[in-house]
PDB file of C-alpha atoms in Angstrom:
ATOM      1  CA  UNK B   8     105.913 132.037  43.785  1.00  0.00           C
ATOM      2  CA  UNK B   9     104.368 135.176  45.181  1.00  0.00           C
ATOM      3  CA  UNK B  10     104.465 137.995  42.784  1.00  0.00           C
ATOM      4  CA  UNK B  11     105.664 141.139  44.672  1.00  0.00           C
ATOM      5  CA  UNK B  12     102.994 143.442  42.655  1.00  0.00           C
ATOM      6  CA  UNK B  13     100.182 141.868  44.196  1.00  0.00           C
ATOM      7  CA  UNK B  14      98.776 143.577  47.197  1.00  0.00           C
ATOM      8  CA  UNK B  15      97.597 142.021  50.671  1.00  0.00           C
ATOM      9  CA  UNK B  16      93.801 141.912  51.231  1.00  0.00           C
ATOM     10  CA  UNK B  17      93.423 142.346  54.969  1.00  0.00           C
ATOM     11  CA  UNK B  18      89.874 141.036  55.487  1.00  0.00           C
ATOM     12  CA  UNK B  19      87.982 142.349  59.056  1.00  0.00           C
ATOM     13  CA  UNK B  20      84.982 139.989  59.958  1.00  0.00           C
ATOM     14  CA  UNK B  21      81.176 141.953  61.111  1.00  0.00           C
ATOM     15  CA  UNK B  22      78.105 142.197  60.469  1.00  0.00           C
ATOM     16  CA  UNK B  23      77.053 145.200  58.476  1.00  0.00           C
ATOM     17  CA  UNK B  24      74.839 147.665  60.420  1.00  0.00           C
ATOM     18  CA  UNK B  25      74.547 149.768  63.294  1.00  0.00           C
ATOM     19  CA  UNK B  26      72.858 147.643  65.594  1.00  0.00           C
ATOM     20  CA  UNK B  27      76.079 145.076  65.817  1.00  0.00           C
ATOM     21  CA  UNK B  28      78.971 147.726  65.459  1.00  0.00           C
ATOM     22  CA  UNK B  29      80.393 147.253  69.156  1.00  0.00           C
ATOM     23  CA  UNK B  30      79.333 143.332  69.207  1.00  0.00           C
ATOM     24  CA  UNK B  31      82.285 141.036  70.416  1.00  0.00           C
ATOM     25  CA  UNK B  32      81.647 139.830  66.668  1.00  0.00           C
ATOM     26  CA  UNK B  33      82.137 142.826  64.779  1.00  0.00           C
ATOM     27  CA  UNK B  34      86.014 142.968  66.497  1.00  0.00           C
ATOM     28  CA  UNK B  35      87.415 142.379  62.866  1.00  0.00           C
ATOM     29  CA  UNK B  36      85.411 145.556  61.182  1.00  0.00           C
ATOM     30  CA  UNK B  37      86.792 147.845  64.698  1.00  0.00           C
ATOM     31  CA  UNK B  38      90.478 146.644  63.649  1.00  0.00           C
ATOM     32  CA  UNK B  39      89.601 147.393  59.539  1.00  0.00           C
ATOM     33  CA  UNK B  40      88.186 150.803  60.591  1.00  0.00           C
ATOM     34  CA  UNK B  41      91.597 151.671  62.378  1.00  0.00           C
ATOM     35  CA  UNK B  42      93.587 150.350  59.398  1.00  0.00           C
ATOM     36  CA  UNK B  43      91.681 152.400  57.539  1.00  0.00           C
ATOM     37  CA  UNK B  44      92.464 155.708  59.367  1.00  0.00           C
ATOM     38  CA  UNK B  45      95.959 154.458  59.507  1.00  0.00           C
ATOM     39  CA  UNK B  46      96.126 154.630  55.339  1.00  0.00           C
ATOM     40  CA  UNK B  47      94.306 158.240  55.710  1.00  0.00           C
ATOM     41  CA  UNK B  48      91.616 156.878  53.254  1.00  0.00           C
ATOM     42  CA  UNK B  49      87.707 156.254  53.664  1.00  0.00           C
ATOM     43  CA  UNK B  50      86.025 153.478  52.950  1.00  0.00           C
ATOM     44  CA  UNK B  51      84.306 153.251  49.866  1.00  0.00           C
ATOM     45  CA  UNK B  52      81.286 150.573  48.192  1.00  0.00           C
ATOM     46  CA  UNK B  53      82.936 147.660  46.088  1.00  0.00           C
ATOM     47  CA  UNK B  54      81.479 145.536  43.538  1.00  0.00           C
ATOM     48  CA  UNK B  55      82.241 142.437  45.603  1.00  0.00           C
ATOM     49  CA  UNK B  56      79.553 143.477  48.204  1.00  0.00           C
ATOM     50  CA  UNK B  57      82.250 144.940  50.324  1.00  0.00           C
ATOM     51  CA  UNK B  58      83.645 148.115  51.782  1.00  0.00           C
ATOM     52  CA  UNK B  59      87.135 148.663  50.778  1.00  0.00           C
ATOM     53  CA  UNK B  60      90.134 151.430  52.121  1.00  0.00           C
ATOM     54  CA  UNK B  61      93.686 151.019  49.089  1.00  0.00           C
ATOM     55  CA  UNK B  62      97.304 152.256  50.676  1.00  0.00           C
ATOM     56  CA  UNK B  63     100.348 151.300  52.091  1.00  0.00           C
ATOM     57  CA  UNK B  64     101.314 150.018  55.476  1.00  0.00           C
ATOM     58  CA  UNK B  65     104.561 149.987  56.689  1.00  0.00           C
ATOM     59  CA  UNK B  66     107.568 152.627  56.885  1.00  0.00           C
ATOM     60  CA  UNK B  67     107.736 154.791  53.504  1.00  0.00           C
ATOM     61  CA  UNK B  68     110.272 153.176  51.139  1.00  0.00           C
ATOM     62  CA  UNK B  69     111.012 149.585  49.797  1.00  0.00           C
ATOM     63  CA  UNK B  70     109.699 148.157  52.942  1.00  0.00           C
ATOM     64  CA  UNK B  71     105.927 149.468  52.505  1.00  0.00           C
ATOM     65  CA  UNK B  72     103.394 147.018  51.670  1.00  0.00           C
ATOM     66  CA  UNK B  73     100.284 147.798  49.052  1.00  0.00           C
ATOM     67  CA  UNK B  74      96.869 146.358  51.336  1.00  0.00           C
ATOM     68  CA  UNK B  75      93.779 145.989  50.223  1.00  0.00           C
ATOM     69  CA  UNK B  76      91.547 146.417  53.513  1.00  0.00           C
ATOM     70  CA  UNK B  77      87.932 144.887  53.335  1.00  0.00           C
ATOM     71  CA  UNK B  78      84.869 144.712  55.401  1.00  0.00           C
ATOM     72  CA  UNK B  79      82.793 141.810  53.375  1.00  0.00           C
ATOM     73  CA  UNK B  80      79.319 143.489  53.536  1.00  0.00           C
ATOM     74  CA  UNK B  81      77.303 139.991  53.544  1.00  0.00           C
ATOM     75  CA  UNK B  82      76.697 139.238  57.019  1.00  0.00           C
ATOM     76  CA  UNK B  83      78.838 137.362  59.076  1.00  0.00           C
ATOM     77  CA  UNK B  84      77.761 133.337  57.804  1.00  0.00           C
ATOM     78  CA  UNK B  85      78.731 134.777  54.266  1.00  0.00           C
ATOM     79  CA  UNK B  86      81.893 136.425  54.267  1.00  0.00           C
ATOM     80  CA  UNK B  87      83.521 134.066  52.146  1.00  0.00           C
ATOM     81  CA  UNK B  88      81.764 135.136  48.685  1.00  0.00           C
ATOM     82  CA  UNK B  89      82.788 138.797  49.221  1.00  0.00           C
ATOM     83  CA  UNK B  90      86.393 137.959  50.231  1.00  0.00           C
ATOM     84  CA  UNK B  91      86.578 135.564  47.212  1.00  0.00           C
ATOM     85  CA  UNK B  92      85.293 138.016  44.934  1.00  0.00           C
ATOM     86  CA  UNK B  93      87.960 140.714  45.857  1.00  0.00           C
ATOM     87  CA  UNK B  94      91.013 137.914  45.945  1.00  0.00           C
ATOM     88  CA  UNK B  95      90.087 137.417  42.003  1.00  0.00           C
ATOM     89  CA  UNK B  96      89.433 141.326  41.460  1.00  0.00           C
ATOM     90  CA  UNK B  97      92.812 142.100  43.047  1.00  0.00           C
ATOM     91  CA  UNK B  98      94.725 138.976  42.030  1.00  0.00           C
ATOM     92  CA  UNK B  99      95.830 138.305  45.551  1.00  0.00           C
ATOM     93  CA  UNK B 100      97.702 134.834  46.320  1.00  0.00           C
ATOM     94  CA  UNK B 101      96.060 132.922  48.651  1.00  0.00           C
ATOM     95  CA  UNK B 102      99.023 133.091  51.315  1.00  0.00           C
ATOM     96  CA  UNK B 103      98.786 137.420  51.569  1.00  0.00           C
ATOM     97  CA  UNK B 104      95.166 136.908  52.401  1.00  0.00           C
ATOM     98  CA  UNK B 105      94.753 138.322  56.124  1.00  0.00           C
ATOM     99  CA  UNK B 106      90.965 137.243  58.163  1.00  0.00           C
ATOM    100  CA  UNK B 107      91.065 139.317  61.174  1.00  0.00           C
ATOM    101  CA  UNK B 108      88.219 137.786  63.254  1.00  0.00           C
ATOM    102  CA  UNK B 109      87.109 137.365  67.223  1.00  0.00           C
ATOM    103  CA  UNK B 110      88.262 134.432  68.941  1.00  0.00           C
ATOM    104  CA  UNK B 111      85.877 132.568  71.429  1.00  0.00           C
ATOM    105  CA  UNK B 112      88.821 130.456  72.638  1.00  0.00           C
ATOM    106  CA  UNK B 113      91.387 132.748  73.630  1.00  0.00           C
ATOM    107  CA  UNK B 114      91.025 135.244  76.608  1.00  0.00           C
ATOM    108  CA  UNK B 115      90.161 138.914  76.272  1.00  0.00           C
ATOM    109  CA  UNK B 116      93.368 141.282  75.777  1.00  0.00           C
ATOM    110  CA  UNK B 117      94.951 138.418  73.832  1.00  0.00           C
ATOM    111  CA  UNK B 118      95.811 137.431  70.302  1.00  0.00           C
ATOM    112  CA  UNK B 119      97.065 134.199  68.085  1.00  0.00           C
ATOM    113  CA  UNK B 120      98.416 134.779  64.870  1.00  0.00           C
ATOM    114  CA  UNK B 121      98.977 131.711  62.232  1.00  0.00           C
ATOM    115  CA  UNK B 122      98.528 130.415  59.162  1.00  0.00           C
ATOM    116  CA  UNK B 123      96.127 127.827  57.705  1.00  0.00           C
ATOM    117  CA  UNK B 124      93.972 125.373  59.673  1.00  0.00           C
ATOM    118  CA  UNK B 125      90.310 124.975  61.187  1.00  0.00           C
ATOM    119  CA  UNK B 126      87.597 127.011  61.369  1.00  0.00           C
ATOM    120  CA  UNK B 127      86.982 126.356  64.736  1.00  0.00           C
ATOM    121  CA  UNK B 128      83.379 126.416  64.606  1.00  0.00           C
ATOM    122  CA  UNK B 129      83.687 130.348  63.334  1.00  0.00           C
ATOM    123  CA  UNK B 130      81.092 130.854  60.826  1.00  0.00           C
ATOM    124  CA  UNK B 131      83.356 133.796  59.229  1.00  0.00           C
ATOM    125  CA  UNK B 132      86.443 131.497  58.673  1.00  0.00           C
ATOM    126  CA  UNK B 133      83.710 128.887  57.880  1.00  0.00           C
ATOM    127  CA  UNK B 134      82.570 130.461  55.002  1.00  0.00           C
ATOM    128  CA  UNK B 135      86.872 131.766  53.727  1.00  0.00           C
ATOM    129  CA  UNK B 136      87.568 128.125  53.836  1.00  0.00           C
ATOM    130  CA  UNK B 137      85.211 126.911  51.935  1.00  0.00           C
ATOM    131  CA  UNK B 138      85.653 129.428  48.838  1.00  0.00           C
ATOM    132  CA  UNK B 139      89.042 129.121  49.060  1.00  0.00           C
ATOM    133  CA  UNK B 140      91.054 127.027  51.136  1.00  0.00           C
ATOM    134  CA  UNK B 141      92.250 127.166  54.668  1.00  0.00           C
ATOM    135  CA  UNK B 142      95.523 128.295  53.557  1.00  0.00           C
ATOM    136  CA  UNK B 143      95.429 132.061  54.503  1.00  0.00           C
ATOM    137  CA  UNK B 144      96.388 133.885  57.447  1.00  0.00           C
ATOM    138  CA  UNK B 145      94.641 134.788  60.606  1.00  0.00           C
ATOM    139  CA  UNK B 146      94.631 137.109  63.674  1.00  0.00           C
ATOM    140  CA  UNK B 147      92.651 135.938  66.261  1.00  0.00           C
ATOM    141  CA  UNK B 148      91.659 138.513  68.940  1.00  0.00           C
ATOM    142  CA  UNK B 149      90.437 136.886  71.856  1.00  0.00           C
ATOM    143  CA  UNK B 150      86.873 137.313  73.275  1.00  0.00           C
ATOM    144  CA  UNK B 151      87.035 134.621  75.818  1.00  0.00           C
ATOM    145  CA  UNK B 152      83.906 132.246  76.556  1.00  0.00           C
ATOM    146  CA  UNK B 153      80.666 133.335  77.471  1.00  0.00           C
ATOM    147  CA  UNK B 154      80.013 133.436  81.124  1.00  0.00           C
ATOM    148  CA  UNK B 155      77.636 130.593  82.482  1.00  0.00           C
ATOM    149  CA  UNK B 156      74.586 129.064  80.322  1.00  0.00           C
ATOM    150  CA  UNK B 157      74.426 131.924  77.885  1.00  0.00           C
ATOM    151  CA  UNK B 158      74.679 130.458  74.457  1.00  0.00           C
ATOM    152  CA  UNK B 159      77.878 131.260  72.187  1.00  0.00           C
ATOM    153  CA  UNK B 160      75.589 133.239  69.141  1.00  0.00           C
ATOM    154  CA  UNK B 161      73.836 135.461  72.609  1.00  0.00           C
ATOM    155  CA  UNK B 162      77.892 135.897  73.387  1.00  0.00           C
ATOM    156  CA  UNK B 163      79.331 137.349  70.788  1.00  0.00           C
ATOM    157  CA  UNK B 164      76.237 139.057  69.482  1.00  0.00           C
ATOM    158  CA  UNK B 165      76.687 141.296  72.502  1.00  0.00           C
ATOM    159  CA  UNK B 166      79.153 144.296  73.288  1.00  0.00           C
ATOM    160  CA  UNK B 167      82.202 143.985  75.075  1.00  0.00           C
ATOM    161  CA  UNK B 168      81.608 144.680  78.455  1.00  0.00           C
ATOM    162  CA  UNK B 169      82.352 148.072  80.458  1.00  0.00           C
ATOM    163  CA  UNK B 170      85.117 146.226  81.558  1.00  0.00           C
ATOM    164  CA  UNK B 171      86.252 145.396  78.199  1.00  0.00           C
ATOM    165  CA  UNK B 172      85.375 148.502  76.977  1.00  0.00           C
ATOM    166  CA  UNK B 173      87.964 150.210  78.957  1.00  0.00           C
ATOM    167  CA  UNK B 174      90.471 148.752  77.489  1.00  0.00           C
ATOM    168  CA  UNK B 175      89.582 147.893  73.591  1.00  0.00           C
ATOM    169  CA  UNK B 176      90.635 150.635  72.033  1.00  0.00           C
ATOM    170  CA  UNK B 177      93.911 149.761  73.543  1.00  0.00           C
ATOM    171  CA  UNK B 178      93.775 145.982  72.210  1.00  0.00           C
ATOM    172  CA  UNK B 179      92.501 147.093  68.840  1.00  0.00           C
ATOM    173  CA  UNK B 180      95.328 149.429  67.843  1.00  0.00           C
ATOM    174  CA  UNK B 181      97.377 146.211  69.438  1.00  0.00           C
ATOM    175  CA  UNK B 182      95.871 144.109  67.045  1.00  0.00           C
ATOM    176  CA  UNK B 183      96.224 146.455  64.053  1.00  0.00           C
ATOM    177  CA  UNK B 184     100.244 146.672  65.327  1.00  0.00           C
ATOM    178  CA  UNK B 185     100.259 142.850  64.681  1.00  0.00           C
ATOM    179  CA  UNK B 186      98.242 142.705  61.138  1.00  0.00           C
ATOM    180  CA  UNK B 187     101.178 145.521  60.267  1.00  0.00           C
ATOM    181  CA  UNK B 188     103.765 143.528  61.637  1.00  0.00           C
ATOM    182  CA  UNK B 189     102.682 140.510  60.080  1.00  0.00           C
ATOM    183  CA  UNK B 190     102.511 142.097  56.425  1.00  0.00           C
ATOM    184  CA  UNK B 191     105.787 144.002  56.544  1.00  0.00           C
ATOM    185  CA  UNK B 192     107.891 141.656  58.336  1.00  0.00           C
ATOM    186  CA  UNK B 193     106.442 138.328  58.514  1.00  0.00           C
ATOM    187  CA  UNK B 194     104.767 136.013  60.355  1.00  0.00           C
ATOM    188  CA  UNK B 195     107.595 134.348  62.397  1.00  0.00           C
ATOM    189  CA  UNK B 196     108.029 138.099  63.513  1.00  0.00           C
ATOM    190  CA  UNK B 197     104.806 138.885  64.124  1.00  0.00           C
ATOM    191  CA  UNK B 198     103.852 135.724  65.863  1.00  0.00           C
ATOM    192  CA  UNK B 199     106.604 135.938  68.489  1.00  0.00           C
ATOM    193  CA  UNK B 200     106.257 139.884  69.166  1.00  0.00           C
ATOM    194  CA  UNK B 201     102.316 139.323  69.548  1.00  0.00           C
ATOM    195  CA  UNK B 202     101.245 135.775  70.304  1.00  0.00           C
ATOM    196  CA  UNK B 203     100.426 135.468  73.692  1.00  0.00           C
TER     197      UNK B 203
END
């Protein structure tokens, strides 16, 4: 039984650092930062070796939701110590736990939303699962596959391309729709407004 007094912890996946903020990887800290402005707050340090943003998403009233939105400050491979660490701080059940991540997978301009399962070979989701479960929910934003030879860690250490670019702010603010979506109305609802 969920207890209604518990917040969500919506949990972006990056790297810390200048050098990877437009990376295909750092997708999950670009959706966090417009949460963030969203609440009106600024990020501030956390104990758990994270940045954290408090408020409410959702319409004012009964239907508002308390968040908790993180970027785990530990590197990528790591990210499940951090988002561990605030679950226990906050006392958040494992269910209103939120990784918003890139998705190698699933085309550019595109996102999955669902609960539980694999890792798929993400190293940020990796890390979740094995401090806590797979049973938490994700929103996968699509970065499609790397073009020809070029290795998978080349890919998504890179930034979008001018291409991409032109329309990521666009997908972004889509993606933070669905996280919203998912928190205030579920994720039936989110899954068939956004899924693609």
């Amino acid at each position: 039984m969920t207890d209604d007094s518990s917040p969500w912890l919506i949990v972006g996946l990056g790297n810390p650092g200048g050098e990877y903020a437009g990376n295909r990887h750092n997708v999950g800290f670009m959706v966090a930062d417009l949460l963030a402005e969203r609440l009106g707050a600024k990020f501030k340090a956390h104990k758990a070796r994270a940045q954290v943003v408090e408020g409410r998403l959702g319409a004012p009233g009964p239907s508002s939701r308390r968040v908790v939105v993180a970027k785990p400050m530990s590197f990528m491979n790591l990210s499940g110590g951090p988002t561990a660490a605030l679950r226990d701080f906050y006392k958040v059940p494992v269910e209103r736990i939120v990784a918003v991540h890139d998705e190698l997978d699933i085309d550019f301009g595109q996102l999955r939303l669902k609960l539980g399962g694999g890792d798929n070979g993400h190293n940020g989701l990796k890390s979740i699962t094995k401090t806590m479960g797979p049973d938490y929910c994700r929103v996968r934003f699509g970065i499609g596959r790397p073009p020809g030879r070029m290795q998978v860690a080349d890919f998504v250490l890179k930034d979008f391309s001018s291409t991409e670019r032109k329309e990521l702010a666009f997908e972004v603010d889509r993606a933070a729709d669905a996280v919203e979506t998912l928190i205030v109305d579920g994720l039936e609802r989110a899954q068939g407004t956004y899924n693609s």
